[in-house]
PDB file of C-alpha atoms in Angstrom:
ATOM      1  CA  MET K   1     -52.609   9.731   8.276  1.00 47.00           C
ATOM      2  CA  SER K   2     -53.301  13.371   7.476  1.00 59.00           C
ATOM      3  CA  SER K   3     -53.683  14.144   3.750  1.00 72.00           C
ATOM      4  CA  TYR K   4     -51.753  17.334   4.529  1.00 72.00           C
ATOM      5  CA  TYR K   5     -48.670  15.247   5.287  1.00 76.00           C
ATOM      6  CA  LYS K   6     -49.189  12.976   2.276  1.00 78.00           C
ATOM      7  CA  GLU K   7     -49.458  15.914  -0.107  1.00 80.00           C
ATOM      8  CA  ARG K   8     -46.297  17.528   1.228  1.00 81.00           C
ATOM      9  CA  MET K   9     -44.356  14.272   1.077  1.00 85.00           C
ATOM     10  CA  ALA K  10     -45.465  13.640  -2.523  1.00 87.00           C
ATOM     11  CA  GLY K  11     -42.922  16.134  -3.863  1.00 87.00           C
ATOM     12  CA  ALA K  12     -40.057  14.358  -2.119  1.00 89.00           C
ATOM     13  CA  VAL K  13     -41.254  10.982  -3.396  1.00 90.00           C
ATOM     14  CA  ASP K  14     -41.555  12.289  -6.953  1.00 90.00           C
ATOM     15  CA  TYR K  15     -38.038  13.696  -6.711  1.00 91.00           C
ATOM     16  CA  MET K  16     -36.655  10.344  -5.558  1.00 91.00           C
ATOM     17  CA  GLU K  17     -38.423   8.506  -8.367  1.00 90.00           C
ATOM     18  CA  SER K  18     -37.019  10.832 -11.036  1.00 91.00           C
ATOM     19  CA  HIS K  19     -33.518  11.316  -9.579  1.00 92.00           C
ATOM     20  CA  TYR K  20     -32.711   7.869  -8.144  1.00 90.00           C
ATOM     21  CA  SER K  21     -29.604   7.661 -10.352  1.00 90.00           C
ATOM     22  CA  GLN K  22     -28.121  10.688  -8.587  1.00 91.00           C
ATOM     23  CA  LYS K  23     -26.864  11.319  -5.062  1.00 89.00           C
ATOM     24  CA  ILE K  24     -29.861  12.335  -2.974  1.00 89.00           C
ATOM     25  CA  THR K  25     -29.478  13.945   0.442  1.00 88.00           C
ATOM     26  CA  LEU K  26     -31.955  14.159   3.293  1.00 86.00           C
ATOM     27  CA  ASP K  27     -31.489  17.926   3.343  1.00 88.00           C
ATOM     28  CA  ARG K  28     -32.647  18.146  -0.276  1.00 91.00           C
ATOM     29  CA  LEU K  29     -35.711  15.962   0.380  1.00 91.00           C
ATOM     30  CA  ALA K  30     -36.592  17.961   3.475  1.00 88.00           C
ATOM     31  CA  ASP K  31     -36.354  21.208   1.504  1.00 89.00           C
ATOM     32  CA  ILE K  32     -38.686  19.865  -1.190  1.00 90.00           C
ATOM     33  CA  SER K  33     -41.297  18.698   1.317  1.00 87.00           C
ATOM     34  CA  GLY K  34     -40.964  21.768   3.531  1.00 84.00           C
ATOM     35  CA  PHE K  35     -40.455  19.625   6.636  1.00 85.00           C
ATOM     36  CA  SER K  36     -37.826  20.076   9.331  1.00 82.00           C
ATOM     37  CA  LYS K  37     -34.425  18.619   8.464  1.00 80.00           C
ATOM     38  CA  TYR K  38     -34.133  17.323  12.032  1.00 78.00           C
ATOM     39  CA  HIS K  39     -37.308  15.275  11.797  1.00 83.00           C
ATOM     40  CA  PHE K  40     -37.820  14.559   8.080  1.00 84.00           C
ATOM     41  CA  SER K  41     -36.845  10.884   8.206  1.00 82.00           C
ATOM     42  CA  ARG K  42     -39.297  10.088  11.015  1.00 81.00           C
ATOM     43  CA  ILE K  43     -42.111  11.913   9.204  1.00 83.00           C
ATOM     44  CA  PHE K  44     -41.266  10.148   5.919  1.00 85.00           C
ATOM     45  CA  ALA K  45     -41.377   6.757   7.649  1.00 82.00           C
ATOM     46  CA  SER K  46     -44.762   7.554   9.199  1.00 77.00           C
ATOM     47  CA  VAL K  47     -46.194   8.419   5.756  1.00 79.00           C
ATOM     48  CA  MET K  48     -44.435   5.881   3.510  1.00 80.00           C
ATOM     49  CA  GLY K  49     -43.897   2.964   5.883  1.00 77.00           C
ATOM     50  CA  SER K  50     -40.101   2.894   5.465  1.00 82.00           C
ATOM     51  CA  THR K  51     -37.138   5.200   5.889  1.00 83.00           C
ATOM     52  CA  PRO K  52     -36.028   7.379   2.945  1.00 87.00           C
ATOM     53  CA  ALA K  53     -32.910   5.205   2.513  1.00 86.00           C
ATOM     54  CA  VAL K  54     -34.929   1.975   2.268  1.00 87.00           C
ATOM     55  CA  TYR K  55     -37.439   3.540  -0.132  1.00 89.00           C
ATOM     56  CA  LEU K  56     -34.667   4.829  -2.398  1.00 90.00           C
ATOM     57  CA  THR K  57     -32.880   1.465  -2.408  1.00 90.00           C
ATOM     58  CA  ARG K  58     -36.092  -0.247  -3.516  1.00 90.00           C
ATOM     59  CA  LEU K  59     -36.499   2.220  -6.383  1.00 91.00           C
ATOM     60  CA  ARG K  60     -32.941   1.560  -7.509  1.00 92.00           C
ATOM     61  CA  LEU K  61     -33.281  -2.216  -7.277  1.00 92.00           C
ATOM     62  CA  ARG K  62     -36.511  -2.190  -9.282  1.00 90.00           C
ATOM     63  CA  GLU K  63     -34.832  -0.279 -12.093  1.00 91.00           C
ATOM     64  CA  ALA K  64     -31.763  -2.521 -11.889  1.00 92.00           C
ATOM     65  CA  VAL K  65     -33.909  -5.617 -12.410  1.00 90.00           C
ATOM     66  CA  ARG K  66     -35.572  -4.017 -15.424  1.00 89.00           C
ATOM     67  CA  LEU K  67     -32.232  -3.143 -17.009  1.00 91.00           C
ATOM     68  CA  LEU K  68     -30.807  -6.609 -16.329  1.00 90.00           C
ATOM     69  CA  VAL K  69     -33.766  -8.281 -18.027  1.00 86.00           C
ATOM     70  CA  GLU K  70     -34.503  -5.868 -20.866  1.00 86.00           C
ATOM     71  CA  THR K  71     -31.044  -4.640 -21.907  1.00 90.00           C
ATOM     72  CA  ASP K  72     -27.512  -5.880 -22.535  1.00 89.00           C
ATOM     73  CA  LYS K  73     -25.886  -3.237 -20.359  1.00 91.00           C
ATOM     74  CA  THR K  74     -23.076  -4.486 -18.138  1.00 92.00           C
ATOM     75  CA  VAL K  75     -23.482  -4.830 -14.390  1.00 91.00           C
ATOM     76  CA  LEU K  76     -21.066  -1.905 -13.989  1.00 92.00           C
ATOM     77  CA  GLU K  77     -23.182   0.303 -16.269  1.00 92.00           C
ATOM     78  CA  ILE K  78     -26.377  -0.679 -14.453  1.00 93.00           C
ATOM     79  CA  SER K  79     -24.905   0.027 -11.038  1.00 92.00           C
ATOM     80  CA  ILE K  80     -23.991   3.548 -12.185  1.00 92.00           C
ATOM     81  CA  LEU K  81     -27.326   4.186 -13.899  1.00 93.00           C
ATOM     82  CA  CYS K  82     -29.181   3.133 -10.761  1.00 93.00           C
ATOM     83  CA  GLY K  83     -27.239   5.393  -8.430  1.00 92.00           C
ATOM     84  CA  PHE K  84     -25.080   2.885  -6.569  1.00 91.00           C
ATOM     85  CA  GLU K  85     -21.700   4.198  -5.495  1.00 85.00           C
ATOM     86  CA  SER K  86     -19.759   1.118  -6.593  1.00 86.00           C
ATOM     87  CA  PRO K  87     -20.326  -2.217  -8.382  1.00 86.00           C
ATOM     88  CA  SER K  88     -19.334  -4.084  -5.216  1.00 88.00           C
ATOM     89  CA  GLY K  89     -21.908  -2.148  -3.190  1.00 88.00           C
ATOM     90  CA  PHE K  90     -24.534  -2.793  -5.850  1.00 90.00           C
ATOM     91  CA  ASN K  91     -23.795  -6.529  -5.858  1.00 89.00           C
ATOM     92  CA  ALA K  92     -23.936  -6.737  -2.068  1.00 90.00           C
ATOM     93  CA  VAL K  93     -27.283  -4.911  -1.776  1.00 90.00           C
ATOM     94  CA  PHE K  94     -28.762  -6.848  -4.704  1.00 91.00           C
ATOM     95  CA  LYS K  95     -27.760 -10.250  -3.330  1.00 89.00           C
ATOM     96  CA  ARG K  96     -28.959  -9.406   0.169  1.00 88.00           C
ATOM     97  CA  HIS K  97     -32.349  -8.469  -1.285  1.00 88.00           C
ATOM     98  CA  PHE K  98     -32.847 -11.228  -3.879  1.00 88.00           C
ATOM     99  CA  GLN K  99     -30.457 -13.922  -2.590  1.00 88.00           C
ATOM    100  CA  LYS K 100     -28.885 -13.915  -6.076  1.00 88.00           C
ATOM    101  CA  THR K 101     -26.274 -11.763  -7.806  1.00 90.00           C
ATOM    102  CA  PRO K 102     -27.262  -9.482 -10.712  1.00 91.00           C
ATOM    103  CA  SER K 103     -25.525 -11.827 -13.152  1.00 89.00           C
ATOM    104  CA  GLU K 104     -27.418 -14.822 -11.788  1.00 87.00           C
ATOM    105  CA  ILE K 105     -30.728 -12.972 -12.143  1.00 86.00           C
ATOM    106  CA  ARG K 106     -29.895 -12.058 -15.732  1.00 85.00           C
ATOM    107  CA  VAL K 107     -29.012 -15.653 -16.647  1.00 83.00           C
ATOM    108  CA  SER K 108     -32.064 -17.163 -14.947  1.00 78.00           C
ATOM    109  CA  SER K 109     -34.453 -14.588 -16.387  1.00 71.00           C
ATOM    110  CA  ARG K 110     -33.299 -15.323 -19.909  1.00 65.00           C
ATOM    111  CA  ALA K 111     -33.522 -19.040 -19.317  1.00 61.00           C
ATOM    112  CA  ASP K 112     -37.071 -19.198 -17.996  1.00 56.00           C
ATOM    113  CA  ARG K 113     -38.377 -15.569 -18.015  1.00 50.00           C
ATOM    114  CA  ASN K 114     -39.463 -16.078 -14.426  1.00 48.00           C
ATOM    115  CA  ILE K 115     -39.701 -12.377 -13.723  1.00 46.00           C
ATOM    116  CA  PRO K 116     -43.050 -12.493 -11.882  1.00 45.00           C
ATOM    117  CA  LEU K 117     -41.199 -14.021  -8.926  1.00 46.00           C
ATOM    118  CA  LEU K 118     -38.966 -10.958  -8.747  1.00 50.00           C
ATOM    119  CA  ASP K 119     -41.957  -8.662  -8.996  1.00 50.00           C
ATOM    120  CA  ARG K 120     -43.607 -10.560  -6.164  1.00 48.00           C
ATOM    121  CA  LYS K 121     -40.444 -10.271  -4.083  1.00 53.00           C
ATOM    122  CA  MET K 122     -40.388  -6.498  -4.560  1.00 52.00           C
ATOM    123  CA  GLN K 123     -44.091  -6.229  -3.692  1.00 51.00           C
ATOM    124  CA  ASP K 124     -43.737  -8.401  -0.581  1.00 51.00           C
ATOM    125  CA  ASP K 125     -40.854  -6.301   0.694  1.00 53.00           C
ATOM    126  CA  GLU K 126     -42.676  -3.054  -0.006  1.00 49.00           C
ATOM    127  CA  SER K 127     -45.966  -4.108   1.522  1.00 47.00           C
ATOM    128  CA  THR K 128     -46.675  -2.297   4.772  1.00 46.00           C
ATOM    129  CA  PRO K 129     -49.885  -1.904   6.743  1.00 44.00           C
ATOM    130  CA  SER K 130     -52.114   0.617   5.009  1.00 42.00           C
ATOM    131  CA  SER K 131     -51.997   4.048   6.590  1.00 46.00           C
ATOM    132  CA  TYR K 132     -55.790   4.048   6.413  1.00 38.00           C
ATOM    133  CA  ALA K 133     -55.922   0.707   8.263  1.00 39.00           C
ATOM    134  CA  ARG K 134     -53.624   2.173  10.900  1.00 48.00           C
ATOM    135  CA  GLU K 135     -56.021   5.104  11.275  1.00 50.00           C
ATOM    136  CA  VAL K 136     -58.890   2.785  12.192  1.00 40.00           C
ATOM    137  CA  LYS K 137     -56.805   1.131  14.900  1.00 42.00           C
ATOM    138  CA  THR K 138     -55.458   4.390  16.292  1.00 50.00           C
ATOM    139  CA  ASN K 139     -58.700   6.332  16.749  1.00 53.00           C
ATOM    140  CA  PHE K 140     -58.775   5.349  20.405  1.00 45.00           C
ATOM    141  CA  LEU K 141     -55.028   5.953  20.785  1.00 51.00           C
ATOM    142  CA  ARG K 142     -55.477   9.466  19.400  1.00 56.00           C
ATOM    143  CA  ARG K 143     -57.884  10.302  22.215  1.00 50.00           C
ATOM    144  CA  ILE K 144     -55.330   9.054  24.737  1.00 49.00           C
ATOM    145  CA  TRP K 145     -52.564  11.139  23.125  1.00 56.00           C
ATOM    146  CA  ASP K 146     -54.810  14.204  23.185  1.00 59.00           C
ATOM    147  CA  MET K 147     -55.304  13.726  26.912  1.00 55.00           C
ATOM    148  CA  ASN K 148     -51.601  13.289  27.681  1.00 84.00           C
ATOM    149  CA  ILE K 149     -49.916  15.831  25.418  1.00 90.00           C
ATOM    150  CA  SER K 150     -49.880  19.495  26.353  1.00 92.00           C
ATOM    151  CA  ILE K 151     -48.489  22.532  24.549  1.00 95.00           C
ATOM    152  CA  ARG K 152     -45.819  24.473  26.432  1.00 96.00           C
ATOM    153  CA  GLN K 153     -43.608  27.501  25.914  1.00 96.00           C
ATOM    154  CA  LEU K 154     -39.936  27.108  26.853  1.00 96.00           C
ATOM    155  CA  ALA K 155     -37.423  29.907  27.302  1.00 96.00           C
ATOM    156  CA  ASP K 156     -33.887  29.747  25.927  1.00 96.00           C
ATOM    157  CA  ALA K 157     -31.556  27.943  28.321  1.00 96.00           C
ATOM    158  CA  GLU K 158     -27.794  28.154  28.795  1.00 97.00           C
ATOM    159  CA  VAL K 159     -26.325  24.695  29.339  1.00 97.00           C
ATOM    160  CA  ALA K 160     -23.128  22.765  29.880  1.00 98.00           C
ATOM    161  CA  TYR K 161     -23.026  19.374  28.193  1.00 97.00           C
ATOM    162  CA  VAL K 162     -21.008  16.233  27.549  1.00 97.00           C
ATOM    163  CA  ARG K 163     -21.364  14.615  24.115  1.00 96.00           C
ATOM    164  CA  HIS K 164     -21.652  10.845  23.760  1.00 94.00           C
ATOM    165  CA  VAL K 165     -21.041   9.173  20.401  1.00 92.00           C
ATOM    166  CA  GLY K 166     -22.251   5.573  20.152  1.00 90.00           C
ATOM    167  CA  SER K 167     -25.256   3.501  21.172  1.00 85.00           C
ATOM    168  CA  TYR K 168     -28.039   5.428  22.859  1.00 80.00           C
ATOM    169  CA  LEU K 169     -28.164   2.600  25.408  1.00 75.00           C
ATOM    170  CA  ASP K 170     -24.718   3.706  26.633  1.00 87.00           C
ATOM    171  CA  THR K 171     -25.497   7.366  27.255  1.00 88.00           C
ATOM    172  CA  TYR K 172     -25.046   6.766  30.982  1.00 87.00           C
ATOM    173  CA  GLN K 173     -21.323   7.266  30.332  1.00 92.00           C
ATOM    174  CA  ALA K 174     -21.926  10.910  29.405  1.00 95.00           C
ATOM    175  CA  TRP K 175     -24.282  11.342  32.353  1.00 94.00           C
ATOM    176  CA  GLU K 176     -21.699  10.000  34.781  1.00 94.00           C
ATOM    177  CA  LYS K 177     -19.124  12.540  33.549  1.00 96.00           C
ATOM    178  CA  LEU K 178     -21.603  15.411  33.550  1.00 97.00           C
ATOM    179  CA  GLY K 179     -23.025  14.429  36.937  1.00 95.00           C
ATOM    180  CA  ALA K 180     -19.608  14.411  38.585  1.00 96.00           C
ATOM    181  CA  TRP K 181     -18.765  17.809  37.090  1.00 97.00           C
ATOM    182  CA  ALA K 182     -22.171  19.274  38.007  1.00 97.00           C
ATOM    183  CA  ALA K 183     -21.829  18.135  41.628  1.00 96.00           C
ATOM    184  CA  LYS K 184     -18.359  19.685  41.840  1.00 96.00           C
ATOM    185  CA  ASN K 185     -19.818  22.994  40.655  1.00 96.00           C
ATOM    186  CA  GLY K 186     -22.922  22.912  42.878  1.00 95.00           C
ATOM    187  CA  LEU K 187     -25.397  22.313  40.038  1.00 96.00           C
ATOM    188  CA  TYR K 188     -28.227  20.287  41.586  1.00 93.00           C
ATOM    189  CA  PRO K 189     -31.935  19.789  40.912  1.00 91.00           C
ATOM    190  CA  PRO K 190     -34.493  21.195  41.292  1.00 90.00           C
ATOM    191  CA  GLU K 191     -32.754  24.521  40.634  1.00 94.00           C
ATOM    192  CA  ARG K 192     -30.821  22.981  37.729  1.00 96.00           C
ATOM    193  CA  GLN K 193     -32.442  20.756  35.100  1.00 96.00           C
ATOM    194  CA  PHE K 194     -30.797  17.826  33.361  1.00 97.00           C
ATOM    195  CA  ILE K 195     -31.700  17.453  29.679  1.00 97.00           C
ATOM    196  CA  GLY K 196     -30.814  14.785  27.119  1.00 95.00           C
ATOM    197  CA  ILE K 197     -30.730  15.460  23.375  1.00 94.00           C
ATOM    198  CA  SER K 198     -30.693  12.626  20.824  1.00 88.00           C
ATOM    199  CA  LEU K 199     -29.152  14.280  17.771  1.00 85.00           C
ATOM    200  CA  ASP K 200     -29.431  11.379  15.313  1.00 81.00           C
ATOM    201  CA  ASP K 201     -32.149   8.989  14.181  1.00 74.00           C
ATOM    202  CA  PRO K 202     -30.811   5.449  14.855  1.00 71.00           C
ATOM    203  CA  SER K 203     -32.830   4.125  11.908  1.00 67.00           C
ATOM    204  CA  LEU K 204     -30.612   6.222   9.609  1.00 68.00           C
ATOM    205  CA  VAL K 205     -27.305   6.547  11.425  1.00 74.00           C
ATOM    206  CA  GLU K 206     -25.092   3.601  12.371  1.00 75.00           C
ATOM    207  CA  GLU K 207     -25.193   2.869  16.087  1.00 77.00           C
ATOM    208  CA  TYR K 208     -21.516   3.688  16.579  1.00 79.00           C
ATOM    209  CA  ALA K 209     -22.034   7.194  15.086  1.00 83.00           C
ATOM    210  CA  CYS K 210     -25.189   8.300  16.947  1.00 86.00           C
ATOM    211  CA  ARG K 211     -24.662  11.543  18.881  1.00 90.00           C
ATOM    212  CA  TYR K 212     -26.236  12.388  22.221  1.00 93.00           C
ATOM    213  CA  ASP K 213     -25.758  15.405  24.482  1.00 96.00           C
ATOM    214  CA  ALA K 214     -26.164  15.136  28.261  1.00 96.00           C
ATOM    215  CA  CYS K 215     -26.911  18.698  29.437  1.00 97.00           C
ATOM    216  CA  VAL K 216     -27.393  20.651  32.651  1.00 98.00           C
ATOM    217  CA  THR K 217     -28.853  24.153  32.792  1.00 98.00           C
ATOM    218  CA  LEU K 218     -26.634  26.920  34.142  1.00 97.00           C
ATOM    219  CA  PRO K 219     -27.319  29.940  36.370  1.00 95.00           C
ATOM    220  CA  GLU K 220     -26.808  33.420  34.966  1.00 91.00           C
ATOM    221  CA  GLU K 221     -23.205  34.627  34.715  1.00 89.00           C
ATOM    222  CA  PHE K 222     -21.790  31.131  35.312  1.00 95.00           C
ATOM    223  CA  ASP K 223     -17.990  31.225  34.977  1.00 95.00           C
ATOM    224  CA  ARG K 224     -17.132  29.050  31.949  1.00 94.00           C
ATOM    225  CA  ALA K 225     -13.364  29.309  32.318  1.00 93.00           C
ATOM    226  CA  GLY K 226     -11.061  26.569  33.576  1.00 93.00           C
ATOM    227  CA  HIS K 227     -13.267  23.520  32.988  1.00 95.00           C
ATOM    228  CA  PRO K 228     -12.242  20.165  31.419  1.00 94.00           C
ATOM    229  CA  ASP K 229     -12.236  19.998  27.612  1.00 93.00           C
ATOM    230  CA  GLU K 230     -15.023  17.406  27.621  1.00 94.00           C
ATOM    231  CA  ILE K 231     -17.367  19.978  29.156  1.00 97.00           C
ATOM    232  CA  ARG K 232     -18.894  22.086  26.395  1.00 96.00           C
ATOM    233  CA  PHE K 233     -21.251  25.040  26.587  1.00 97.00           C
ATOM    234  CA  GLY K 234     -24.201  26.120  24.451  1.00 95.00           C
ATOM    235  CA  THR K 235     -27.731  27.517  24.279  1.00 96.00           C
ATOM    236  CA  LEU K 236     -30.913  25.479  23.889  1.00 96.00           C
ATOM    237  CA  GLN K 237     -33.512  27.311  21.824  1.00 94.00           C
ATOM    238  CA  GLY K 238     -36.845  27.930  23.462  1.00 95.00           C
ATOM    239  CA  GLY K 239     -40.190  28.214  21.708  1.00 96.00           C
ATOM    240  CA  THR K 240     -43.351  26.149  21.392  1.00 97.00           C
ATOM    241  CA  TYR K 241     -43.113  22.478  22.343  1.00 97.00           C
ATOM    242  CA  ALA K 242     -45.479  19.532  22.724  1.00 95.00           C
ATOM    243  CA  LEU K 243     -44.891  17.845  26.086  1.00 95.00           C
ATOM    244  CA  TYR K 244     -45.334  14.119  26.686  1.00 93.00           C
ATOM    245  CA  SER K 245     -44.429  12.655  30.091  1.00 92.00           C
ATOM    246  CA  PHE K 246     -42.735   9.262  29.707  1.00 91.00           C
ATOM    247  CA  TYR K 247     -42.149   6.655  32.420  1.00 90.00           C
ATOM    248  CA  ASP K 248     -40.747   3.321  31.285  1.00 89.00           C
ATOM    249  CA  THR K 249     -37.482   1.565  30.495  1.00 86.00           C
ATOM    250  CA  VAL K 250     -35.202   3.682  28.309  1.00 80.00           C
ATOM    251  CA  ASP K 251     -35.340   1.214  25.393  1.00 78.00           C
ATOM    252  CA  GLN K 252     -39.044   2.067  24.964  1.00 82.00           C
ATOM    253  CA  LEU K 253     -38.358   5.736  24.296  1.00 81.00           C
ATOM    254  CA  GLY K 254     -37.846   5.027  20.585  1.00 78.00           C
ATOM    255  CA  ILE K 255     -41.429   3.741  20.369  1.00 79.00           C
ATOM    256  CA  VAL K 256     -42.652   6.989  21.894  1.00 84.00           C
ATOM    257  CA  TYR K 257     -40.838   8.958  19.206  1.00 83.00           C
ATOM    258  CA  GLN K 258     -42.417   6.779  16.501  1.00 79.00           C
ATOM    259  CA  THR K 259     -45.877   7.287  17.954  1.00 82.00           C
ATOM    260  CA  LEU K 260     -45.469  11.037  18.325  1.00 86.00           C
ATOM    261  CA  PHE K 261     -44.306  11.488  14.737  1.00 85.00           C
ATOM    262  CA  GLY K 262     -46.488   8.771  13.206  1.00 79.00           C
ATOM    263  CA  GLN K 263     -49.776   9.246  15.034  1.00 80.00           C
ATOM    264  CA  TRP K 264     -50.102  12.389  17.115  1.00 86.00           C
ATOM    265  CA  LEU K 265     -48.270  14.973  15.005  1.00 86.00           C
ATOM    266  CA  PRO K 266     -50.017  14.295  11.632  1.00 83.00           C
ATOM    267  CA  GLN K 267     -53.416  14.569  13.314  1.00 83.00           C
ATOM    268  CA  SER K 268     -52.542  17.700  15.285  1.00 87.00           C
ATOM    269  CA  GLU K 269     -52.593  21.364  14.311  1.00 89.00           C
ATOM    270  CA  TYR K 270     -48.793  21.421  14.251  1.00 91.00           C
ATOM    271  CA  GLU K 271     -45.697  20.246  12.420  1.00 89.00           C
ATOM    272  CA  ALA K 272     -42.179  19.669  13.699  1.00 90.00           C
ATOM    273  CA  GLU K 273     -39.934  22.699  14.122  1.00 91.00           C
ATOM    274  CA  ASP K 274     -36.360  22.536  12.779  1.00 87.00           C
ATOM    275  CA  LYS K 275     -34.577  21.888  16.080  1.00 90.00           C
ATOM    276  CA  PRO K 276     -34.010  18.812  18.254  1.00 90.00           C
ATOM    277  CA  CYS K 277     -36.339  17.256  20.783  1.00 92.00           C
ATOM    278  CA  LEU K 278     -35.482  17.808  24.444  1.00 96.00           C
ATOM    279  CA  GLU K 279     -35.596  14.996  27.003  1.00 94.00           C
ATOM    280  CA  TYR K 280     -35.890  16.487  30.499  1.00 96.00           C
ATOM    281  CA  CYS K 281     -34.668  13.844  32.956  1.00 93.00           C
ATOM    282  CA  MET K 282     -37.021  13.796  35.940  1.00 93.00           C
ATOM    283  CA  ASN K 283     -35.442  10.935  37.913  1.00 91.00           C
ATOM    284  CA  ASN K 284     -32.363   8.748  38.199  1.00 85.00           C
ATOM    285  CA  PRO K 285     -33.161   5.323  36.665  1.00 84.00           C
ATOM    286  CA  ALA K 286     -30.406   3.765  38.793  1.00 82.00           C
ATOM    287  CA  THR K 287     -32.346   4.566  41.969  1.00 89.00           C
ATOM    288  CA  ASP K 288     -35.856   4.010  40.578  1.00 90.00           C
ATOM    289  CA  PRO K 289     -37.591   1.004  42.224  1.00 91.00           C
ATOM    290  CA  GLU K 290     -38.418  -0.420  38.776  1.00 89.00           C
ATOM    291  CA  GLY K 291     -35.294   0.794  36.996  1.00 87.00           C
ATOM    292  CA  LYS K 292     -37.395   3.030  34.771  1.00 90.00           C
ATOM    293  CA  SER K 293     -36.703   6.471  33.337  1.00 89.00           C
ATOM    294  CA  LYS K 294     -39.045   9.375  33.965  1.00 92.00           C
ATOM    295  CA  VAL K 295     -38.671  11.810  31.075  1.00 93.00           C
ATOM    296  CA  ASP K 296     -40.571  14.918  30.058  1.00 95.00           C
ATOM    297  CA  LEU K 297     -40.197  14.741  26.292  1.00 95.00           C
ATOM    298  CA  TYR K 298     -40.525  18.093  24.507  1.00 96.00           C
ATOM    299  CA  LEU K 299     -41.163  17.968  20.745  1.00 94.00           C
ATOM    300  CA  PRO K 300     -40.489  21.331  19.015  1.00 95.00           C
ATOM    301  CA  ILE K 301     -43.526  22.370  16.979  1.00 94.00           C
ATOM    302  CA  LYS K 302     -44.982  25.214  14.952  1.00 92.00           C
ATOM    303  CA  PRO K 303     -48.416  25.782  13.392  1.00 91.00           C
ATOM    304  CA  LYS K 304     -49.005  24.007  10.101  1.00 84.00           C
ATOM    305  CA  VAL K 305     -48.312  26.221   7.137  1.00 72.00           C
ATOM    306  CA  ASN K 306     -49.938  26.405   3.730  1.00 65.00           C
ATOM    307  CA  PHE K 307     -47.912  24.315   1.330  1.00 52.00           C
ATOM    308  CA  HIS K 308     -48.230  24.023  -2.419  1.00 50.00           C
ATOM    309  CA  LEU K 309     -46.338  21.534  -4.606  1.00 46.00           C
TER     310      LEU K 309
END
């Protein structure tokens, strides 16, 4: 893992450790680190080994255990001091993590002072493969990524799109609607390109709330009047992108994203730009002999900038 990324993420980590009792947003953490708001959570996970939400919960639980053992503050007071939104939420998270309620931990700790077990539990949950150990195993992978990733310039593109909200495995529903509309309006490949945009990170957003846009590029001066309400129109920003050509089952695309953000990007000369990735659909999985998706995945990038904490 690049020290450049570690140094930039250190500010966000320090902020979490000193403000865990307050409401912390991803936008605020992204601003502190100087990383793209679109991609901050994936970059954080590649550096720290867990999502920002998981890391923050661990900080809060560690402090909650300390307060339960060392003070006489009520469970309500501790839940507030540790940044939980409600006592019921605090109790639920605490029990799921330790298999005991806060009150049970307090009673047992005062009976036998068996706190090392809690410390061990926290350490076991936080332990992740060392980033340096991962580097050793990915030296060969890096050479493969370097061979398969190219830098491209994309122009702005006018598109029509249908938005899907729900599991990314069900995005075919949006594609069916868009495909029928595109055919009716004479929008066919190769003149027109079909592009998918995953707007949310499923590791942070509940499956039912994940947003996805199924898009088709439009010719100049396309008449936008008189179309169904579900057909929306917009502009995709061009610029510099890293291109990786993917061919596999659609459920493997998430692994590609993890590898791009966790392995290739930190070792490259670039960082993620503050706009979404573009998934150019190069085939129809329904007619593919192996049922696989062929996708040209474009990751928006910009040159690394000097950054000082």
